[in-house]
Coordinates of C-alpha atoms in Angstrom, one line a residue:
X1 CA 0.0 0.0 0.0
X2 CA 1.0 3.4 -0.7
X3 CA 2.5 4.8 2.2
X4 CA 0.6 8.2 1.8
X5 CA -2.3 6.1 2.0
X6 CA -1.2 4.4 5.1
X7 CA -0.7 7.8 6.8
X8 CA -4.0 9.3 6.3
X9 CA -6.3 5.9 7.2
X10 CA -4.0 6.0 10.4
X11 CA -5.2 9.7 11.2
X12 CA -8.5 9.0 10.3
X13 CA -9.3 5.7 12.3
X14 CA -7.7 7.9 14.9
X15 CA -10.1 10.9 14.9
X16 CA -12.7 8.2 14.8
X17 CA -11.7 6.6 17.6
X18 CA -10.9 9.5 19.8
X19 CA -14.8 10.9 19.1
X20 CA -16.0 7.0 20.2
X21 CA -14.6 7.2 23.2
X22 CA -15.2 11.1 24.2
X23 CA -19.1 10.3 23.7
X24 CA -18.9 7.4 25.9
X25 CA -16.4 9.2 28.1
X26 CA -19.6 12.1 28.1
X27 CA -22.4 9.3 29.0
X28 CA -20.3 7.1 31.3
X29 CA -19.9 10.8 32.9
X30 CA -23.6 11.4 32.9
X31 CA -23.5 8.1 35.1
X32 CA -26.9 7.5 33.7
X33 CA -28.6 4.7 35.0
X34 CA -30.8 2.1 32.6
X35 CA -34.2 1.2 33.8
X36 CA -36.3 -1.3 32.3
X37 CA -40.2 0.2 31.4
X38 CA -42.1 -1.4 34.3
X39 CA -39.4 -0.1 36.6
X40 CA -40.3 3.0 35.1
X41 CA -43.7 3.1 35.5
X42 CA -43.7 1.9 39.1
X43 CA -41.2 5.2 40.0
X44 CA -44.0 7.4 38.0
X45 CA -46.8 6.3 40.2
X46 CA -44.8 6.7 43.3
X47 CA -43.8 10.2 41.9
X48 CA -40.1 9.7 42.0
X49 CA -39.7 11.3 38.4
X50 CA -39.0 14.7 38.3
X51 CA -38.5 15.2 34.5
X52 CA -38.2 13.0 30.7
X53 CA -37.7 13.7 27.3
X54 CA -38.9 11.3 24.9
X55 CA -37.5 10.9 22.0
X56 CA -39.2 8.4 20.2
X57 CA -38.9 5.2 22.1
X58 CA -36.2 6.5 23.8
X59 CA -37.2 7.9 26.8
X60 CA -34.2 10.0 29.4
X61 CA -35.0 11.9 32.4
X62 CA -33.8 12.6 36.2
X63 CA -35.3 11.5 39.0
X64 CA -36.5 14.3 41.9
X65 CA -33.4 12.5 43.7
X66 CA -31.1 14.1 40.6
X67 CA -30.1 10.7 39.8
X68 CA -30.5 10.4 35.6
X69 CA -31.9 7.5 34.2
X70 CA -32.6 6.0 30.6
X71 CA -35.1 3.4 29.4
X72 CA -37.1 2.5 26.0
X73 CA -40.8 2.5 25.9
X74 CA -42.6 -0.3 23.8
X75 CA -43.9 0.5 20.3
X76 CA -47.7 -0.4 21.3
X77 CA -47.6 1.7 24.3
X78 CA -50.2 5.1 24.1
X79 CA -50.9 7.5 26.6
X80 CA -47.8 7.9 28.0
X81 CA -47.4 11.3 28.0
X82 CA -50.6 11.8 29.1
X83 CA -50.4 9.6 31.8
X84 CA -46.9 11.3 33.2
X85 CA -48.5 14.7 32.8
X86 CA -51.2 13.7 35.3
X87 CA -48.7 12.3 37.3
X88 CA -47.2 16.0 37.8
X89 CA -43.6 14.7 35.4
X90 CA -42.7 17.6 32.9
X91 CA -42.8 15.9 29.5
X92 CA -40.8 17.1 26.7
X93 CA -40.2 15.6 23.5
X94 CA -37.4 15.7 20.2
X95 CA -37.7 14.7 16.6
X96 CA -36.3 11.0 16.5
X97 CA -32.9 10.8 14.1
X98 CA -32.4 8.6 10.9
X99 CA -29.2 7.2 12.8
X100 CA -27.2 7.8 16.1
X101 CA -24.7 7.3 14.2
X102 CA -25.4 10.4 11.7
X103 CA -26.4 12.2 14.6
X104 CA -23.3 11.8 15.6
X105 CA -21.6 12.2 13.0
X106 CA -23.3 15.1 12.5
X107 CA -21.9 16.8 15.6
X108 CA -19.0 16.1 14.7
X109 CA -18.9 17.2 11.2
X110 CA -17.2 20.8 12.2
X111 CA -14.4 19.2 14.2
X112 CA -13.7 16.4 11.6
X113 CA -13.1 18.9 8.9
X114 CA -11.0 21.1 10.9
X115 CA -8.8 18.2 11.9
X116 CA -9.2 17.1 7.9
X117 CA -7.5 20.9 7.3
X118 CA -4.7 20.7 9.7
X119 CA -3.9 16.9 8.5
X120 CA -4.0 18.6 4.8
X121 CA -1.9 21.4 5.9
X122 CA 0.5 19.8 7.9
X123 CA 1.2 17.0 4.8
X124 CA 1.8 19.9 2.5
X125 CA 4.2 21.8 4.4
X126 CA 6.4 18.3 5.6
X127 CA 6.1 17.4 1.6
X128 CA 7.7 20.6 0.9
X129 CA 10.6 20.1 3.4
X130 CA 11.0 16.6 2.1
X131 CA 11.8 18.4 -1.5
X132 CA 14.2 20.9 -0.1
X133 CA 16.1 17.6 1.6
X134 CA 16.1 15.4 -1.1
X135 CA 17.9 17.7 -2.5
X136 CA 20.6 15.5 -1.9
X137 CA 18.7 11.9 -2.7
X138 CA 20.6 9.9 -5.2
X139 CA 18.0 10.0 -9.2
X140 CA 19.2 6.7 -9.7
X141 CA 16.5 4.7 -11.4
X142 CA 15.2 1.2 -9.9
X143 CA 14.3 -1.5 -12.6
X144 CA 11.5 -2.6 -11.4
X145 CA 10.8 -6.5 -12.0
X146 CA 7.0 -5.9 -14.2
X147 CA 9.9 -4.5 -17.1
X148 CA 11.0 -6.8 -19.3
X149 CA 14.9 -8.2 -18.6
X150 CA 17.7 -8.1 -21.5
X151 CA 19.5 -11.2 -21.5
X152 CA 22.5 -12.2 -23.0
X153 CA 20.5 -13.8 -25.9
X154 CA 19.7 -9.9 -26.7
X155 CA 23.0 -8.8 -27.2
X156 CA 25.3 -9.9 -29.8
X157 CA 29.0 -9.1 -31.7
X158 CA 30.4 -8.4 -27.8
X159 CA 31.4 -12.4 -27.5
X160 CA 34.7 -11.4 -25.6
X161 CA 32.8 -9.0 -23.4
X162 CA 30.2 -11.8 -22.9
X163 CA 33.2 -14.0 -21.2
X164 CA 34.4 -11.5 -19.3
X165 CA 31.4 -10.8 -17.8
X166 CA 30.4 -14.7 -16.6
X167 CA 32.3 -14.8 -13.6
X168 CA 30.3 -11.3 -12.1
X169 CA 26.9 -13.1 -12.8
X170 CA 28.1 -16.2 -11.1
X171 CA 29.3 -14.7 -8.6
X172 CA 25.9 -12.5 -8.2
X173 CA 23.7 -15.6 -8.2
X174 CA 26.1 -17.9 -6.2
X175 CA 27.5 -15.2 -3.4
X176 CA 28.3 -17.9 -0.9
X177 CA 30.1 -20.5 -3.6
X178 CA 32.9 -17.6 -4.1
X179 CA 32.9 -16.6 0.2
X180 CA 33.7 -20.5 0.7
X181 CA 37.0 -20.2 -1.7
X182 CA 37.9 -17.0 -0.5
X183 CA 37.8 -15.7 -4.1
X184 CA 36.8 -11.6 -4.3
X185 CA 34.8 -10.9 -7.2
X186 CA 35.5 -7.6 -8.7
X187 CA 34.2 -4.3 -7.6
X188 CA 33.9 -2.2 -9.9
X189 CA 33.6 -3.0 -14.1
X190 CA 34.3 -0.4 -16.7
X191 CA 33.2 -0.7 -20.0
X192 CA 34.8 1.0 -22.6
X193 CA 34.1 1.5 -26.3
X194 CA 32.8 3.8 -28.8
X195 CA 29.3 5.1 -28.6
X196 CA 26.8 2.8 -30.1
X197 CA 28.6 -0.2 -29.1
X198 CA 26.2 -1.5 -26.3
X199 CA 27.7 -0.6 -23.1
X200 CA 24.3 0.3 -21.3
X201 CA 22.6 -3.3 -22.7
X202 CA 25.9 -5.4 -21.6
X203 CA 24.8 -4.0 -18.3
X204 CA 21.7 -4.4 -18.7
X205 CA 21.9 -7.7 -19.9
X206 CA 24.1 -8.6 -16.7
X207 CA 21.6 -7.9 -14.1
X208 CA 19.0 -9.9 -16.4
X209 CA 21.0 -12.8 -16.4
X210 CA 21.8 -12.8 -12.6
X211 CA 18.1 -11.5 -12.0
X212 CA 19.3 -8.6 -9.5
X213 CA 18.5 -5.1 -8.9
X214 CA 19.7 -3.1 -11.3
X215 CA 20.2 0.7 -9.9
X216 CA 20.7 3.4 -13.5
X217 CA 22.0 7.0 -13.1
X218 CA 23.9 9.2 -15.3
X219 CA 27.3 10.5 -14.1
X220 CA 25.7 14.3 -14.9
X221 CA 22.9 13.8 -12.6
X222 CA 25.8 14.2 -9.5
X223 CA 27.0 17.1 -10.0
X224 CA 25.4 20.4 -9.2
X225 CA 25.8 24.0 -8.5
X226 CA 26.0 23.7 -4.8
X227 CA 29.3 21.9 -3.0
X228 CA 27.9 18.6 -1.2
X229 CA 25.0 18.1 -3.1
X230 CA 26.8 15.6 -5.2
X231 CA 28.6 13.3 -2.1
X232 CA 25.2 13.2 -0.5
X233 CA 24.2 11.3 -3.7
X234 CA 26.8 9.3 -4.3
X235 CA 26.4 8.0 -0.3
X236 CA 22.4 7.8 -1.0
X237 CA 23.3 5.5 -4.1
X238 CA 25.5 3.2 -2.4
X239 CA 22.5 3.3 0.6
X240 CA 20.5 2.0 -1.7
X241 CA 22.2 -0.3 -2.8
X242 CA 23.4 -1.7 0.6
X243 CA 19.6 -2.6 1.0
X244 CA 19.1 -4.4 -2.2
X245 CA 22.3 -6.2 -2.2
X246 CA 22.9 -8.0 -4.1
X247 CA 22.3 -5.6 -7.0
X248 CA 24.4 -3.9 -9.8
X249 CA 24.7 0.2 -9.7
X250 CA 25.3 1.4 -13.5
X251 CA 27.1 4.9 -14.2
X252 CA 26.4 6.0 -17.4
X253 CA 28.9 8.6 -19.0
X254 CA 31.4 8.3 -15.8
X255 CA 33.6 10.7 -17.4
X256 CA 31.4 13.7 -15.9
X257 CA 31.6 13.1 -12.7
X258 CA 35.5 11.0 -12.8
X259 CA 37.6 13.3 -14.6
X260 CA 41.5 14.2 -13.3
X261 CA 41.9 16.2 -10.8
X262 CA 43.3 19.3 -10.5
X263 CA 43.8 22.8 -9.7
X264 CA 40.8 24.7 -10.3
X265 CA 38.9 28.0 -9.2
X266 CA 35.5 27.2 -10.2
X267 CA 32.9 26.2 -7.8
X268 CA 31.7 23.4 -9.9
X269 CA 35.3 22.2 -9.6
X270 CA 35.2 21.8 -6.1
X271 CA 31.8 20.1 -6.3
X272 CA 33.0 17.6 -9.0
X273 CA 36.4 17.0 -6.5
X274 CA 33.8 16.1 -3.9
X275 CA 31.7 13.9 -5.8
X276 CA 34.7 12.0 -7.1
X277 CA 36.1 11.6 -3.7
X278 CA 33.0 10.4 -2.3
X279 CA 32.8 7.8 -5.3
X280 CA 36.0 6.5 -4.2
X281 CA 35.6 6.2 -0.8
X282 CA 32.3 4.2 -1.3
X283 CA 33.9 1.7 -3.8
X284 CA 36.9 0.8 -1.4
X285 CA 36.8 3.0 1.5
X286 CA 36.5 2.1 5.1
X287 CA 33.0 0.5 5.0
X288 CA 32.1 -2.6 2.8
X289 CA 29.9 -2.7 0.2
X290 CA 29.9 -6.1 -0.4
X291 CA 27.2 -7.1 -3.1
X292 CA 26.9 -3.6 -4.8
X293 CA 28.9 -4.3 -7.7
X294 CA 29.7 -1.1 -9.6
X295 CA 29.3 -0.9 -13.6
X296 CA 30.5 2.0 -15.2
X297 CA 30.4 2.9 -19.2
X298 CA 32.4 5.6 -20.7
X299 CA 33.8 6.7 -24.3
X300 CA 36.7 8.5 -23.0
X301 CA 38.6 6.3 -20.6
X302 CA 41.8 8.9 -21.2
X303 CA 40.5 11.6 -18.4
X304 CA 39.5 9.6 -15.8
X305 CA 41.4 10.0 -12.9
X306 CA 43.9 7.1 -12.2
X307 CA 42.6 6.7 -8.6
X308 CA 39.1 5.6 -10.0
X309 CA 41.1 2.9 -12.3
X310 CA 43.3 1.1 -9.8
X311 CA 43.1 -2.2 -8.6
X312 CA 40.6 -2.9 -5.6
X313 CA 38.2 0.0 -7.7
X314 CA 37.6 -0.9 -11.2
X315 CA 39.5 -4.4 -11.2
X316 CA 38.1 -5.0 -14.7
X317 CA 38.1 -3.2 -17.6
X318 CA 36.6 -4.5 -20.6
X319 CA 36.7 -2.9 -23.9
X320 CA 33.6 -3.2 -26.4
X321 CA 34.7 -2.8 -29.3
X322 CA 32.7 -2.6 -33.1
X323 CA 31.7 -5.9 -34.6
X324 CA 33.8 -7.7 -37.0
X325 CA 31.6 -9.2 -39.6
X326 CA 30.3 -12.4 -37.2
X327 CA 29.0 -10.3 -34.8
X328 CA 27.3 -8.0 -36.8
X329 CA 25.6 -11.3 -38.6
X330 CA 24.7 -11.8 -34.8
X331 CA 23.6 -8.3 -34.2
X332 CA 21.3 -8.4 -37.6
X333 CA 19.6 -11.4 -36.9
X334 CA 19.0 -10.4 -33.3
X335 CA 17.2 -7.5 -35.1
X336 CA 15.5 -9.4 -37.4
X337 CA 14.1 -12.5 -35.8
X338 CA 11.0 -11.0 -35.0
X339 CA 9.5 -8.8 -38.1
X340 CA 9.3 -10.5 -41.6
X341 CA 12.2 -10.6 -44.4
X342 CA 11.9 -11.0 -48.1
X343 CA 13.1 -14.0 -49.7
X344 CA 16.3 -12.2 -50.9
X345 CA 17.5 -10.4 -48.2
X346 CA 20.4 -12.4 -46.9
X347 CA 21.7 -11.5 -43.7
X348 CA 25.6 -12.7 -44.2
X349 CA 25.3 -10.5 -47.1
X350 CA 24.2 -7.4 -44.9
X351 CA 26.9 -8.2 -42.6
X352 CA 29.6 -8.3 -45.2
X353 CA 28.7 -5.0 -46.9
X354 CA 28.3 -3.0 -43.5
X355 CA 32.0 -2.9 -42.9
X356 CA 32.7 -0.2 -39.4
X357 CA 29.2 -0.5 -38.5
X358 CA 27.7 -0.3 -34.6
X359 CA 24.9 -1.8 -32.9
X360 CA 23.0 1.4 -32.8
X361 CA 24.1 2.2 -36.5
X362 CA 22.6 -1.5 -37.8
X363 CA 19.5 -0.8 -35.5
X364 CA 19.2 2.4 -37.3
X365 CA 19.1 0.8 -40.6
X366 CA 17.0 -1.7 -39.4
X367 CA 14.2 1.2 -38.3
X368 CA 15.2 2.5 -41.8
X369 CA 13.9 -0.3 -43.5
X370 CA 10.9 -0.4 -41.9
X371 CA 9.8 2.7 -42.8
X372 CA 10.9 2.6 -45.7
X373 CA 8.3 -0.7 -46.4
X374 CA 5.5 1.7 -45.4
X375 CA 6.5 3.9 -47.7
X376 CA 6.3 1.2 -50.3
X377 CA 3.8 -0.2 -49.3
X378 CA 5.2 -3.8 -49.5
X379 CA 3.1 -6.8 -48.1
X380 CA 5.2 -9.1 -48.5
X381 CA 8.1 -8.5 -45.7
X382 CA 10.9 -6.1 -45.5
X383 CA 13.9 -5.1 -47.7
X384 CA 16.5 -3.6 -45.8
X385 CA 17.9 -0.2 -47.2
X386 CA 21.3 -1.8 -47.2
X387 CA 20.6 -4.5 -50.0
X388 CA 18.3 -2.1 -52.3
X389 CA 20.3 -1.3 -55.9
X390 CA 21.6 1.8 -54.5
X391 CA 22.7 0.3 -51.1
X392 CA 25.9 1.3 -50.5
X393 CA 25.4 4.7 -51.2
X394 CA 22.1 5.2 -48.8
X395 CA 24.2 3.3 -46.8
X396 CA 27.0 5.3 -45.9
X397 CA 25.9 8.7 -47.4
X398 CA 21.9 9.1 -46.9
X399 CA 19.4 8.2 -49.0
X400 CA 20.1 10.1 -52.8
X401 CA 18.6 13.5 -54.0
X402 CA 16.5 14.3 -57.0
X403 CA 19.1 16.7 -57.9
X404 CA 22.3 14.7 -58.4
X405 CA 20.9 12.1 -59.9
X406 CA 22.3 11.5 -64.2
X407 CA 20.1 12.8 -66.6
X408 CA 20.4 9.7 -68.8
X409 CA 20.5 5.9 -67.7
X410 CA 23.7 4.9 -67.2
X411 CA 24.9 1.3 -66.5
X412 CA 25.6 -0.1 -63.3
X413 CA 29.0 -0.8 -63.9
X414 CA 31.3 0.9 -66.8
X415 CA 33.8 -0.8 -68.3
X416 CA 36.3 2.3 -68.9
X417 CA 36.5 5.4 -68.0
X418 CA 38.9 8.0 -68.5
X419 CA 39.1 8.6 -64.3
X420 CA 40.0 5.2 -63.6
X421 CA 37.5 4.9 -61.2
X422 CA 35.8 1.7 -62.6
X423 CA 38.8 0.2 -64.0
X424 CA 38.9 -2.5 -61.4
X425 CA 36.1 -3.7 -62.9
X426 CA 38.4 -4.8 -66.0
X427 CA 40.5 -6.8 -63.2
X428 CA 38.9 -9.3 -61.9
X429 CA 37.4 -7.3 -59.0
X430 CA 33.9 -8.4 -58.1
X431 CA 32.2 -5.6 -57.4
X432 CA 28.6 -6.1 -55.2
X433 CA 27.1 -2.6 -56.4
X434 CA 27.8 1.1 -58.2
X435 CA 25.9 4.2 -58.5
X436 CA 25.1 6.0 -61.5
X437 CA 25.1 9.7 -60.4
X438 CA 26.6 12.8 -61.4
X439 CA 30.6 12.2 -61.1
X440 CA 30.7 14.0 -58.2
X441 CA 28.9 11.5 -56.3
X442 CA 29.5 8.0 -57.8
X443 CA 30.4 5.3 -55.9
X444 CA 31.5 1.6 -56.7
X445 CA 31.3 -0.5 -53.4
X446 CA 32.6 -4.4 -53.4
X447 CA 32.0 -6.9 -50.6
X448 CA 35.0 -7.6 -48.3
X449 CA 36.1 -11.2 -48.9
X450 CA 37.7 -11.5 -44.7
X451 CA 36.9 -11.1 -41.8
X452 CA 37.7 -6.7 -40.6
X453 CA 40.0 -8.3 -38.3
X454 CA 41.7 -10.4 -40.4
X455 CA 45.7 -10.1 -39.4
X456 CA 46.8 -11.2 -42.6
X457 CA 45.0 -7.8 -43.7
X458 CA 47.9 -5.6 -43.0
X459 CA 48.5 -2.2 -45.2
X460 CA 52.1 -2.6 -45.6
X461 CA 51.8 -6.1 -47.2
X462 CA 51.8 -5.8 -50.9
X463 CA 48.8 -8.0 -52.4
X464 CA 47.3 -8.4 -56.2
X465 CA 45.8 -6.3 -58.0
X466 CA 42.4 -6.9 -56.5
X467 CA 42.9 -6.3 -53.5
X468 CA 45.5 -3.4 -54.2
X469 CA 43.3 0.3 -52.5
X470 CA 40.8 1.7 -54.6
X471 CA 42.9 4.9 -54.6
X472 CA 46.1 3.6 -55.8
X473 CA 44.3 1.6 -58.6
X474 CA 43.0 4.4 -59.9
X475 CA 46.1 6.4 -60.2
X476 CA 47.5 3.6 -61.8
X477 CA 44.7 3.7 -64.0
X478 CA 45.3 7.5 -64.6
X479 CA 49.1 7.0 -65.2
X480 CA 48.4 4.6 -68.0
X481 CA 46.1 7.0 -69.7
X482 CA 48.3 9.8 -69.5
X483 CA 50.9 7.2 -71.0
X484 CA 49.0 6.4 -73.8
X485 CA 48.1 9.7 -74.7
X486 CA 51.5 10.8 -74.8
X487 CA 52.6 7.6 -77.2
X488 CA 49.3 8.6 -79.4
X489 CA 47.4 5.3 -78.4

């Protein structure tokens, strides 16, 4: 239950049962004594009975002793007033209520509503303090367990990182098997890479596999204008975390908040110092945090500050690096297992021809070719942008304009030209497509035949002719015009 709920049905059965026990506290004070009817009756004829008011069948009075007294008078019974009037009682008489209980709550409407009012008022003004102190509260964002987990089987063309990362998630769902060898599983990961590479869902993907918290925050969220603010979080993160252990704390973009230290005059400087120290303090500091293990991602591992990389801190560092040309088959079919593909999209083929490629690049192409379906309307499945005839060129350098296009149909593939930039073509190359623009913008793209990280692809080797640099066969190409011209071939 919401604990803001909690808090008001607390001051509400509360008032409720301070107002029960006032109004018996009022008739218990009273000390008014219950008669039955008969006994009544007999104290009437013997004129005991001063006064009554009936009220209904509810009859109260006081006897001439002073003594008050309280009975019920049977619904058949007529003439009673009548007959106490003769008897010398005074007799008067109220309109019966729907309810005691709306009677009384009716008395107690003004007072309920006033204490309503203070309740309200009061809430508001502790709400607002709570704002101005958690001021300091760490942002960092809980995943809750209704969201759907990323698993290893989500993430692909990392394999190395994959390894790396087995022993944390052991360790995270077998704590004691690592306590009874003595082992100490790492504090503090870093995962380094160019953007686009899948640092956040490698962490992701490790908290889904060990099914633990995971705790998110950006490194920007701890640093602020006033000095403290950012420690305060950093201590409240690691709080949190202490209580859900054990979990994994991510740190998106840790270069804000980790940079070297130095000499500075800025206020922010100070803060950032602070923040940083703080950091390090909680990841090997006096007190343990044993089950928080700390994930950090970053793009620029060169200006963080070496205390925040050595051992007993970050212990591992793991680079992710772009896909080779397996893992971005891996990373396409991930993509592409659950929507429809047409019958000559082959994803080796995809994987080949999108050479230097990241996740987030081949899940932008992906989202490319599915609007680019709707467009088409197509029915049956979708073409990815990257195999269309023009592929290579929407490719790498956005999807072509009306205005650079050749005024005349040109072929694919020429098999001169006086450039050069087609004479492979006349090699042996096997070229896997060509545009047909303006000169300005034509393009002649052919599949690699290895792997990107091939070794034996080194560019101080000297290979054939087809496999010689684009560049340098088409100066060739250009020398052996010019050489021909000169001889009047």
């Amino acid at each position: 239950m919401n604990p803001t709920v909690k808090s008001l049905l607390f001051w509400v059965v509360l008032v409720v049962v301070g107002v029960l026990i006032w109004n018996f506290s009022t008739k218990f004070q009273h000390n008014e004594k219950t008669i039955t009817f008969s006994e009544f009756i007999a104290a009437a004829d013997s004129g005991q009975i001063r006064s009554v008011v009936i009220t209904g069948q509810e009859i109260t009075g006081n006897l001439k002793s002073g003594d008050p007294f309280h009975t019920y008078a049977p619904s058949q019974y007529d003439g009673l007033a009548n007959k106490l009037i003769d008897r010398g009682v005074q007799v008067s008489s109220k309109e019966p209520t729907a309810s005691p209980w709306a009677s009384l709550l009716y008395s107690w409407a003004p007072v309920l509503l006033m204490i309503g009012f203070w309740i309200f008022f009061m809430r508001q003004m502790q709400s607002g303090g709570n704002k101005a102190l958690s001021f300091g509260k760490s942002k960092a964002k809980l995943s809750s367990s209704s969201q759907k987990k990323v698993t290893f089987k989500d993430v692909a063309g990392v394999d190395e990182a994959k390894e790396e990362l087995q022993e944390i998630i052991e360790f995270l769902k077998e704590p004691q098997k690592f306590q009874k060898l003595g082992g100490r599983i790492p504090k503090g990961v870093l995962l380094m890479g160019p953007p686009g590479t899948g640092k956040t869902l490698m962490a992701r993907a490790v908290a889904g596999e060990a099914n633990v918290p995971f705790f998110s925050i950006s490194g920007s969220d701890f640093v602020e204008m006033f000095v403290g603010v950012g420690a305060s979080r950093v201590r409240d993160l690691f709080e949190q975390g202490k209580k859900n252990a054990p979990c994994i704390v991510f740190i998106d973009e840790i270069d804000a908040v980790g940079r070297h230290r130095g000499a500075g005059l800025g206020g922010g400087h100070d803060e950032r110092e602070q923040t940083l120290n703080q950091l390090l303090v909680e990841m090997d500091g006096f007190e343990s945090n044993e089950g928080v293990i700390l994930v950090a991602a970053t793009n620029r591992p060169d200006v963080l500050d070496p205390a925040l990389l050595r051992p007993g801190r970050f212990d591992r560092r793991i680079v992710v690096n772009r896909p080779d040309v397996k893992g971005r088959e891996g990373i396409l079919a991930v993509h592409t297992r659950k929507i429809p593909m047409s019958d000559d999209v082959e994803v080796p083929v995809l994987a080949r021809g999108t050479a230097g490629f990241s996740g987030a690049d081949l899940a932008k192409g992906r989202a490319d070719a599915r609007l680019r379906v709707r467009e088409r309307q197509s029915a049956d499945g979708i073409r990815a942008p990257l195999d269309d005839h023009q592929r290579c060129g929407e490719a790498r350098h956005g999807d072509p304009r009306s205005g650079s296009r050749a005024p005349h149909r040109a072929p694919a593939v020429r098999r001169s030209d006086p450039q050069g930039d087609d004479h492979p073509a006349r090699h042996g190359a096997r070229p896997h497509a060509a545009t047909a623009r303006r000169r300005e913008a034509q393009l002649l793209a052919r599949l690699p035949e290895r792997s990107d990280r091939d070794p034996a692809r080194r560019p101080h080797r000297r290979r054939d002719h087809d496999e010689q640099p684009h560049d340098r066969r088409g100066q060739r190409s250009r020398a052996l015009d010019r050489a021909r011209a000169q001889d009047g071939l």
